[in-house]
mmCIF file of C-alpha atoms in Angstrom:
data_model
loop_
_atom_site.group_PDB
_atom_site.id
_atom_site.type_symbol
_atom_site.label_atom_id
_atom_site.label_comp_id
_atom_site.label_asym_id
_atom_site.label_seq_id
_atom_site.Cartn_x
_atom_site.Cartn_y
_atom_site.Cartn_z
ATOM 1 C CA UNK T 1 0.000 0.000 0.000
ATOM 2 C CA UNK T 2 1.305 3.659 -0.692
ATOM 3 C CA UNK T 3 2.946 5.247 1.928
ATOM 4 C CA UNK T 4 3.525 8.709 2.256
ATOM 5 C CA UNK T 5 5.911 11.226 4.518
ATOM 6 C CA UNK T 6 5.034 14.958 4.457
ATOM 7 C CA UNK T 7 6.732 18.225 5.730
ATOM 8 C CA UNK T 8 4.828 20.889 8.399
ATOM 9 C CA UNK T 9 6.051 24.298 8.770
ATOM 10 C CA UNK T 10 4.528 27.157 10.159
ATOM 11 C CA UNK T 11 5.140 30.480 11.559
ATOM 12 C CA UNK T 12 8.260 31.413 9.626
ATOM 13 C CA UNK T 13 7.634 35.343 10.416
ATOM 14 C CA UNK T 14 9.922 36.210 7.571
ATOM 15 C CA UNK T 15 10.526 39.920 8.649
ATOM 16 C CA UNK T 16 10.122 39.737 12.152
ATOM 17 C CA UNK T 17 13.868 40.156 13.040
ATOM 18 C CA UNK T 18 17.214 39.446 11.077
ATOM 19 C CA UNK T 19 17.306 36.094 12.078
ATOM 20 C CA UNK T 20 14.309 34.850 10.196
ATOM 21 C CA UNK T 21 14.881 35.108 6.873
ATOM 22 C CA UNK T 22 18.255 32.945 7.361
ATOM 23 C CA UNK T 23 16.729 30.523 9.354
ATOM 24 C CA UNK T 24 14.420 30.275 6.893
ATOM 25 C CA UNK T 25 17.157 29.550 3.830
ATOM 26 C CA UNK T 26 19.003 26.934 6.453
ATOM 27 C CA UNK T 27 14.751 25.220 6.262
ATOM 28 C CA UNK T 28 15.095 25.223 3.084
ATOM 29 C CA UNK T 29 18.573 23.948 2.801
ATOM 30 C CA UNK T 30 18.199 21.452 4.922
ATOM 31 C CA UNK T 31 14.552 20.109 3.621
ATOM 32 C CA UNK T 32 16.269 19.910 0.084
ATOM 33 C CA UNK T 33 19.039 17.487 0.461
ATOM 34 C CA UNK T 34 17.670 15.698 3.503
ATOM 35 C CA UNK T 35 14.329 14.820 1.948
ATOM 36 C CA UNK T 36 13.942 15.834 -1.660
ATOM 37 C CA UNK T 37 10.395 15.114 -3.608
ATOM 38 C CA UNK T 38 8.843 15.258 0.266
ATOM 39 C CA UNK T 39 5.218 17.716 0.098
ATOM 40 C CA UNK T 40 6.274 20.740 2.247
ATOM 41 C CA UNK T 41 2.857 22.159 4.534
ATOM 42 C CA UNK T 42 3.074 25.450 5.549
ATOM 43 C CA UNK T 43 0.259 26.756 8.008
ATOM 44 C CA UNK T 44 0.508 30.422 7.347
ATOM 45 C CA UNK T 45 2.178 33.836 8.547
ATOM 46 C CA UNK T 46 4.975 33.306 6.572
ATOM 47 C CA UNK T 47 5.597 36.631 6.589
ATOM 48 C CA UNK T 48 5.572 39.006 9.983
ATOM 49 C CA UNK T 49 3.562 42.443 8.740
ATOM 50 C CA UNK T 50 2.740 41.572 4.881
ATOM 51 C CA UNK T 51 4.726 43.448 2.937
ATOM 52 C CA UNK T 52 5.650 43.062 -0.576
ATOM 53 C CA UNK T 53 9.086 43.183 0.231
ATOM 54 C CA UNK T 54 8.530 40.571 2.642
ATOM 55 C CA UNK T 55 6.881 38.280 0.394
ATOM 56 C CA UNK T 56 9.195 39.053 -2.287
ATOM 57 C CA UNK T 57 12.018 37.251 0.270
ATOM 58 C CA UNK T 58 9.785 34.638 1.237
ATOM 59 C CA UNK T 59 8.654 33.728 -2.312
ATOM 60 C CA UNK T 60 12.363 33.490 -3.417
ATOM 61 C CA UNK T 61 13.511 31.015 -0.537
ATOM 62 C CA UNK T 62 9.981 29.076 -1.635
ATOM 63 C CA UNK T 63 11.129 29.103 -5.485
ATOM 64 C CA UNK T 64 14.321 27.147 -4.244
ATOM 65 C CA UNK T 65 12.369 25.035 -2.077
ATOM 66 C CA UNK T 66 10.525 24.112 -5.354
ATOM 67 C CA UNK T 67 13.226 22.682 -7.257
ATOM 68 C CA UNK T 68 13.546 19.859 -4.642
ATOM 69 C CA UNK T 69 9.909 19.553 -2.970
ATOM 70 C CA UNK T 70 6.458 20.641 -4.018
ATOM 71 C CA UNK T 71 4.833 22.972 -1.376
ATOM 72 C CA UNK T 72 1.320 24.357 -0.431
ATOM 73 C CA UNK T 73 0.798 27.460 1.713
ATOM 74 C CA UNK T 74 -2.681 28.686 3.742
ATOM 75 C CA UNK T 75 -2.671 32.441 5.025
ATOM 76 C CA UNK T 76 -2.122 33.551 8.557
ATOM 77 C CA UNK T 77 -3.171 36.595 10.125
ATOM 78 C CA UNK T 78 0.395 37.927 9.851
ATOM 79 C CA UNK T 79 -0.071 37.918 6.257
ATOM 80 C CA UNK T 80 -2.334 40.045 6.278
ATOM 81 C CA UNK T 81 -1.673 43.196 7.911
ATOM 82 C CA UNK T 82 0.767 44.796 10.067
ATOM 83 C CA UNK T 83 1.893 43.025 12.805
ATOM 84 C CA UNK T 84 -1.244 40.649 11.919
ATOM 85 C CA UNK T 85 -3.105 42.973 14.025
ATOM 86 C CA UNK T 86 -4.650 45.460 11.757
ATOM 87 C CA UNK T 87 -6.574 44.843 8.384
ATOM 88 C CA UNK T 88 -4.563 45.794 5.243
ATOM 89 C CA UNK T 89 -6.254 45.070 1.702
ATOM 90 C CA UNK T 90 -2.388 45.406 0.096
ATOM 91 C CA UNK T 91 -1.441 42.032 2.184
ATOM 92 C CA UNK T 92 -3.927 40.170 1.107
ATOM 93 C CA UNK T 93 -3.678 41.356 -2.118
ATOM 94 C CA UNK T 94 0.040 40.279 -1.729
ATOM 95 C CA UNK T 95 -0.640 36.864 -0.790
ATOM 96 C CA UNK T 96 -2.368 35.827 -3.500
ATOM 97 C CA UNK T 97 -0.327 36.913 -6.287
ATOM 98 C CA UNK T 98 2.359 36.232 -4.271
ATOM 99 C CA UNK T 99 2.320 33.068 -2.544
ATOM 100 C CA UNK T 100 -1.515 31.326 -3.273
ATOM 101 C CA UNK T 101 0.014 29.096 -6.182
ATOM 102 C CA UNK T 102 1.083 25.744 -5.721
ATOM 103 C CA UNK T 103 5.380 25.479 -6.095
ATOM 104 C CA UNK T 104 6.723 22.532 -7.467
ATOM 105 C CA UNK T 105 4.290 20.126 -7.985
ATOM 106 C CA UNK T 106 4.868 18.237 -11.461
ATOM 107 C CA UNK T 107 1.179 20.109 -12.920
ATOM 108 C CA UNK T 108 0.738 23.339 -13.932
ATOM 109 C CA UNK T 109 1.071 25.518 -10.836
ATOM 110 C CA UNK T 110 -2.600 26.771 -11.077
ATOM 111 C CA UNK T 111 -4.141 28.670 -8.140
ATOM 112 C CA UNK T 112 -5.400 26.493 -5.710
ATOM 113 C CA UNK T 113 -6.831 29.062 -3.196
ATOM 114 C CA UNK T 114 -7.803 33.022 -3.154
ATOM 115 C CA UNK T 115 -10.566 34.850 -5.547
ATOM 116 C CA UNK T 116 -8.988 32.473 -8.594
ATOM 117 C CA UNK T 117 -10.704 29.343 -6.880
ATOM 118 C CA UNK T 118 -14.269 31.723 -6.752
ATOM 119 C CA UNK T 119 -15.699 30.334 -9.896
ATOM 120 C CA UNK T 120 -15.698 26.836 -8.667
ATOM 121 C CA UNK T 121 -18.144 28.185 -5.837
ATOM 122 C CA UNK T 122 -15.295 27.451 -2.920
ATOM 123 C CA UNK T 123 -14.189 30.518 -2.233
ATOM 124 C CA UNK T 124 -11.652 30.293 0.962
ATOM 125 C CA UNK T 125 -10.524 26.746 0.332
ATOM 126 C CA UNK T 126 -8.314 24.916 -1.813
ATOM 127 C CA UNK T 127 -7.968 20.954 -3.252
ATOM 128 C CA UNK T 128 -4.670 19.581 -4.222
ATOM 129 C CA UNK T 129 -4.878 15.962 -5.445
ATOM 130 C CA UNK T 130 -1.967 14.095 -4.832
ATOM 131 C CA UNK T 131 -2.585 10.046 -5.671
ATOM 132 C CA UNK T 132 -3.931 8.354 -3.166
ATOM 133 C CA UNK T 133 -3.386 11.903 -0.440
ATOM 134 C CA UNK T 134 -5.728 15.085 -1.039
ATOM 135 C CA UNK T 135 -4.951 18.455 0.260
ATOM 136 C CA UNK T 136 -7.724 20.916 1.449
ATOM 137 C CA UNK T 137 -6.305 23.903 2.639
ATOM 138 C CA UNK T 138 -8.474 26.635 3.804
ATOM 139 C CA UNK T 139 -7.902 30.030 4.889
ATOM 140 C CA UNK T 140 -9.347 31.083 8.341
ATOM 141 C CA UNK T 141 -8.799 34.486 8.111
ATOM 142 C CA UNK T 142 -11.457 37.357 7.345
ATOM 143 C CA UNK T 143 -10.318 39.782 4.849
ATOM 144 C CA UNK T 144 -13.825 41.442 4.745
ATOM 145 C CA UNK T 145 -13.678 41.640 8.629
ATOM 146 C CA UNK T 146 -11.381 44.333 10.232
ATOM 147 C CA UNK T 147 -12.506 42.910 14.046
ATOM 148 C CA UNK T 148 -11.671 39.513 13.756
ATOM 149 C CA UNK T 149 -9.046 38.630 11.188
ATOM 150 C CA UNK T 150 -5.968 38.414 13.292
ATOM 151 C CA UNK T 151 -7.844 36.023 15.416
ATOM 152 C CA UNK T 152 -9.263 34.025 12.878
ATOM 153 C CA UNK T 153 -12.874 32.942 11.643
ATOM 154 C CA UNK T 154 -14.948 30.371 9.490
ATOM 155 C CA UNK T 155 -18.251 31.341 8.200
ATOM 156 C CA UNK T 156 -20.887 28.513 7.781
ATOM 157 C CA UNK T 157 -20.671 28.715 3.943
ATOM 158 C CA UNK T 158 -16.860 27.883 4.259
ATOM 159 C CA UNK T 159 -17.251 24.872 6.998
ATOM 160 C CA UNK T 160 -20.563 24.040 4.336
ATOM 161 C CA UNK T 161 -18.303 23.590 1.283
ATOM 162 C CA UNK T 162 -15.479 22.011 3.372
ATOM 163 C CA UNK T 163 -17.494 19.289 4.426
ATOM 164 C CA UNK T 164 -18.717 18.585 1.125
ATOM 165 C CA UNK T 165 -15.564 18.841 -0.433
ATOM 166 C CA UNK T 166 -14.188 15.811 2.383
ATOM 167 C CA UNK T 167 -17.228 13.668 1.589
ATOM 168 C CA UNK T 168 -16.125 13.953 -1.899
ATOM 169 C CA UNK T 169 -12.524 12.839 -1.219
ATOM 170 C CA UNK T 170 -13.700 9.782 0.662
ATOM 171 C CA UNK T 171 -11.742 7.269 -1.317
ATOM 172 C CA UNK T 172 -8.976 9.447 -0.375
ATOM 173 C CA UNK T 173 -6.697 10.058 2.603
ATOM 174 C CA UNK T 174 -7.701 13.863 4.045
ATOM 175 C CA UNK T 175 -5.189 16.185 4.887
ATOM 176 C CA UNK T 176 -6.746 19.720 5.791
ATOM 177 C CA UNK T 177 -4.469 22.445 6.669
ATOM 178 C CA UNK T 178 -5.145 25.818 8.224
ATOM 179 C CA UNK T 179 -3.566 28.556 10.412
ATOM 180 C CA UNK T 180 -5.738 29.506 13.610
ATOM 181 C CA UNK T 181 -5.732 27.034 16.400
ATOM 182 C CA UNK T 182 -9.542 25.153 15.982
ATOM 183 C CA UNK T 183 -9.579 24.924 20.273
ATOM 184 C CA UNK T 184 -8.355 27.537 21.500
ATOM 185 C CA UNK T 185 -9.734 30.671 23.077
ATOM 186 C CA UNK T 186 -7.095 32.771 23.609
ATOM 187 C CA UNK T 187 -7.457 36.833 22.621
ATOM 188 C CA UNK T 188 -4.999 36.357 20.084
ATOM 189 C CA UNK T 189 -5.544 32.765 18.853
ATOM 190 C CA UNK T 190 -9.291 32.003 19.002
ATOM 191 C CA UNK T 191 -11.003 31.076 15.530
ATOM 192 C CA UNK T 192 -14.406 32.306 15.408
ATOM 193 C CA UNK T 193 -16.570 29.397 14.029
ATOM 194 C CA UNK T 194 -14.309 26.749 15.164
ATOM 195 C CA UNK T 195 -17.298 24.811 16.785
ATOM 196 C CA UNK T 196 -18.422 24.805 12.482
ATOM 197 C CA UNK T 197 -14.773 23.983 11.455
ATOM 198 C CA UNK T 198 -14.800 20.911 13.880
ATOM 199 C CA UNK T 199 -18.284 19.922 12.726
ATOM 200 C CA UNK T 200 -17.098 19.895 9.523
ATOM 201 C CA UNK T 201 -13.541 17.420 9.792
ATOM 202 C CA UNK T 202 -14.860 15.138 12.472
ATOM 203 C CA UNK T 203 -15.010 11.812 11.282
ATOM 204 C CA UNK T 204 -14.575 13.207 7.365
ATOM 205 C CA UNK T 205 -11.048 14.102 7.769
ATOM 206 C CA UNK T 206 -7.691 12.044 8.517
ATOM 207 C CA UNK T 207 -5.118 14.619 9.438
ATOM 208 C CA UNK T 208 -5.896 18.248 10.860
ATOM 209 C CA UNK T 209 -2.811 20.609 10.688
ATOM 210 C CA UNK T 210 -2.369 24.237 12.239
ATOM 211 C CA UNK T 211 0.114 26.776 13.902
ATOM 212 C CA UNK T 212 -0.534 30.065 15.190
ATOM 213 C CA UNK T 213 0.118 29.224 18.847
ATOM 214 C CA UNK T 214 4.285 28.638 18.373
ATOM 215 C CA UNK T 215 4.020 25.570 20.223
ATOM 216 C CA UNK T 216 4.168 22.220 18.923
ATOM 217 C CA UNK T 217 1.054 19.896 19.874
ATOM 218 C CA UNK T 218 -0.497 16.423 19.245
ATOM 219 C CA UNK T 219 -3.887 15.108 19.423
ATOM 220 C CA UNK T 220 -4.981 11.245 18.580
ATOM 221 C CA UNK T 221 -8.672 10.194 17.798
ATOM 222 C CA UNK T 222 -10.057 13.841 19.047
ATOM 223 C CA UNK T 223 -12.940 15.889 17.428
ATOM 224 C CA UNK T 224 -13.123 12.736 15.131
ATOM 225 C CA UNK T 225 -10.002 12.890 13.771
ATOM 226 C CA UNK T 226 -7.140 10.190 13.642
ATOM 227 C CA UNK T 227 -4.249 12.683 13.635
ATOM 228 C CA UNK T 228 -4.206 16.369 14.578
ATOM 229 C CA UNK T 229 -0.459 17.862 14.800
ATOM 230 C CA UNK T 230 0.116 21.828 15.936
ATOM 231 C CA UNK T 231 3.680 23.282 14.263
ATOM 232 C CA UNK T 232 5.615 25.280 16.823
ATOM 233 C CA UNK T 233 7.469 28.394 15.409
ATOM 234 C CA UNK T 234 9.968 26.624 12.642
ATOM 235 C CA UNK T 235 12.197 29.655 12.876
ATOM 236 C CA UNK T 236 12.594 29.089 16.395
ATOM 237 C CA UNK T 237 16.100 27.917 17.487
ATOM 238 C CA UNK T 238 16.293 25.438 20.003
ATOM 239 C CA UNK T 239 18.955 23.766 22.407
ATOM 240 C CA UNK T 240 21.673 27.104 20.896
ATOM 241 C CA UNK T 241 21.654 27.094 17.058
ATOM 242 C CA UNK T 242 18.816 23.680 16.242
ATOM 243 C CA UNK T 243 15.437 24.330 14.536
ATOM 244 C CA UNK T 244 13.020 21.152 14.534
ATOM 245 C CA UNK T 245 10.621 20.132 11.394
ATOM 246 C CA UNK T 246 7.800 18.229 11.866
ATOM 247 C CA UNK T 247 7.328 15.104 9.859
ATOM 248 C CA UNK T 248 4.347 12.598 9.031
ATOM 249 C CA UNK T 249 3.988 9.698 7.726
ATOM 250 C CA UNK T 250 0.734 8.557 6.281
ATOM 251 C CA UNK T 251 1.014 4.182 6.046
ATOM 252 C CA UNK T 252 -1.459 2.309 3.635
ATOM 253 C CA UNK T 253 -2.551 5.770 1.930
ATOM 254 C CA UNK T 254 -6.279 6.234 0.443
ATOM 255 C CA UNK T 255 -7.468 3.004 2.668
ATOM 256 C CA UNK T 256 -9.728 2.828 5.287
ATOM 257 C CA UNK T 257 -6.520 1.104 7.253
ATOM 258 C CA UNK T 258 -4.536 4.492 6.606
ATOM 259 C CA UNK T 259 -1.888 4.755 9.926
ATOM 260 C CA UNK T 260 -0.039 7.586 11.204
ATOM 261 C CA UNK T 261 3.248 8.324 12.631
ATOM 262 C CA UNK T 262 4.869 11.352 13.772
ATOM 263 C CA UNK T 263 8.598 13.371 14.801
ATOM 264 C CA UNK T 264 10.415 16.029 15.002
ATOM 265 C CA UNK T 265 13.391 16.350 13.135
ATOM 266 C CA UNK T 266 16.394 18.677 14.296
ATOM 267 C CA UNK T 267 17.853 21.098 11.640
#
């Protein structure tokens, strides 16, 4: 049966400080020769305040990322405004020409999420088939809402079309991706609608991936879910000069006997 290993980064706050940008290239570095052809997941604020220049720097460390592994990115707050705190139509703007495409994947890089994926009548998500794996990544952020966007929110239409996107991928193991914590209720991390996001994955959806909180968590068979895995920080150095990637590996892919494993790797 196919097995499959995939890549989870999040938080890379290119911007934020010197420090980030590099770490970021030493990611990318790293990801390249240790595990080329691997899918590379990245939960969102990529950027720190959403500047072009920012995702100018980010894009080019993702262009060399795609000549080794395909990658798929989801929004975070910081993405879209300054400090992710205040609503700023240029970010958003930004992120979609900038970084809503799929990198590296051997089909045309098409959009796969932002206004592009409107016609199809699934505005705020995106489906990447890959074999016997699918993709849904969806963007819990509000760009139409100034009050809640750096906190995060999921309008019924969105958790609507999710769910009948998963029941449509049945055959197929069910990776959704986001940024905003889905249990959480924290000023800064709590995700408006999350009681309709959770309706929505449990018991539709194999693997549940976020970030937003910087701290790395794990939950097994919760909210009807096999396998849900929170990304720390990936620019953050541990134990001196280390960074950590999270890896998963999907066993007996597309089956209803699909398994799951789960480490961190040091950089």
């Amino acid at each position: 049966m196919a097995s499959r290993i995939i890549i989870l980064l999040s938080d890379i706050h290119v911007g934020r400080g010197p420090g980030e940008l590099e770490r970021m290239g030493r990611l990318v570095s790293f990801i390249g020769s240790r595990h080329p052809g691997l899918p590379v997941l990245i939960t969102g604020d990529l950027t720190d305040s959403g500047t072009l220049g920012q995702f100018t720097q980010t894009r080019a460390e993702l262009d060399r990322l795609a000549a080794t592994n395909p990658v798929l990115t989801v929004p975070g707050n910081h993405d879209y405004g300054w400090k992710g705190n205040f609503f700023n139509e240029d970010s958003w703007n930004n992120w979609v020409k900038v970084l809503s495409q799929p990198l590296g994947w051997p089909k045309p890089p098409v959009p796969w999420m932002g206004p592009a994926f409107e016609p199809k009548g699934i505005e705020g998500l995106g489906v990447w088939e890959d074999g016997p794996v699918v993709y849904l990544g969806i963007d819990s952020g509000d760009p139409e809402d100034k009050e809640v966007s750096a906190r995060g929110y999921i309008s019924q239409n969105l958790a609507t079309a999710l769910a009948a996107l998963l029941d449509k991928y049945k055959n197929k193991t069910r990776v959704a991706l986001l940024h905003h914590h889905p249990f959480t209720d924290g000023l800064f991390t709590a995700l408006h609608g999350s009681e309709r996001l959770l309706a929505a994955v449990g018991n539709r959806c194999e693997v549940l991936l976020f970030g937003h909180e910087h701290a790395y968590g794990l939950w097994r068979d919760s909210y009807g879910v096999p396998l849900i895995v929170s990304s720390h920080k990936s620019t953050n150095l541990f134990s001196g000069e280390h960074m950590a990637v999270t890896m998963i590996e999907i066993s007996n892919a597309g089956t209803a006997g699909a398994a799951f494993r789960h480490w961190l790797e040091v950089v």
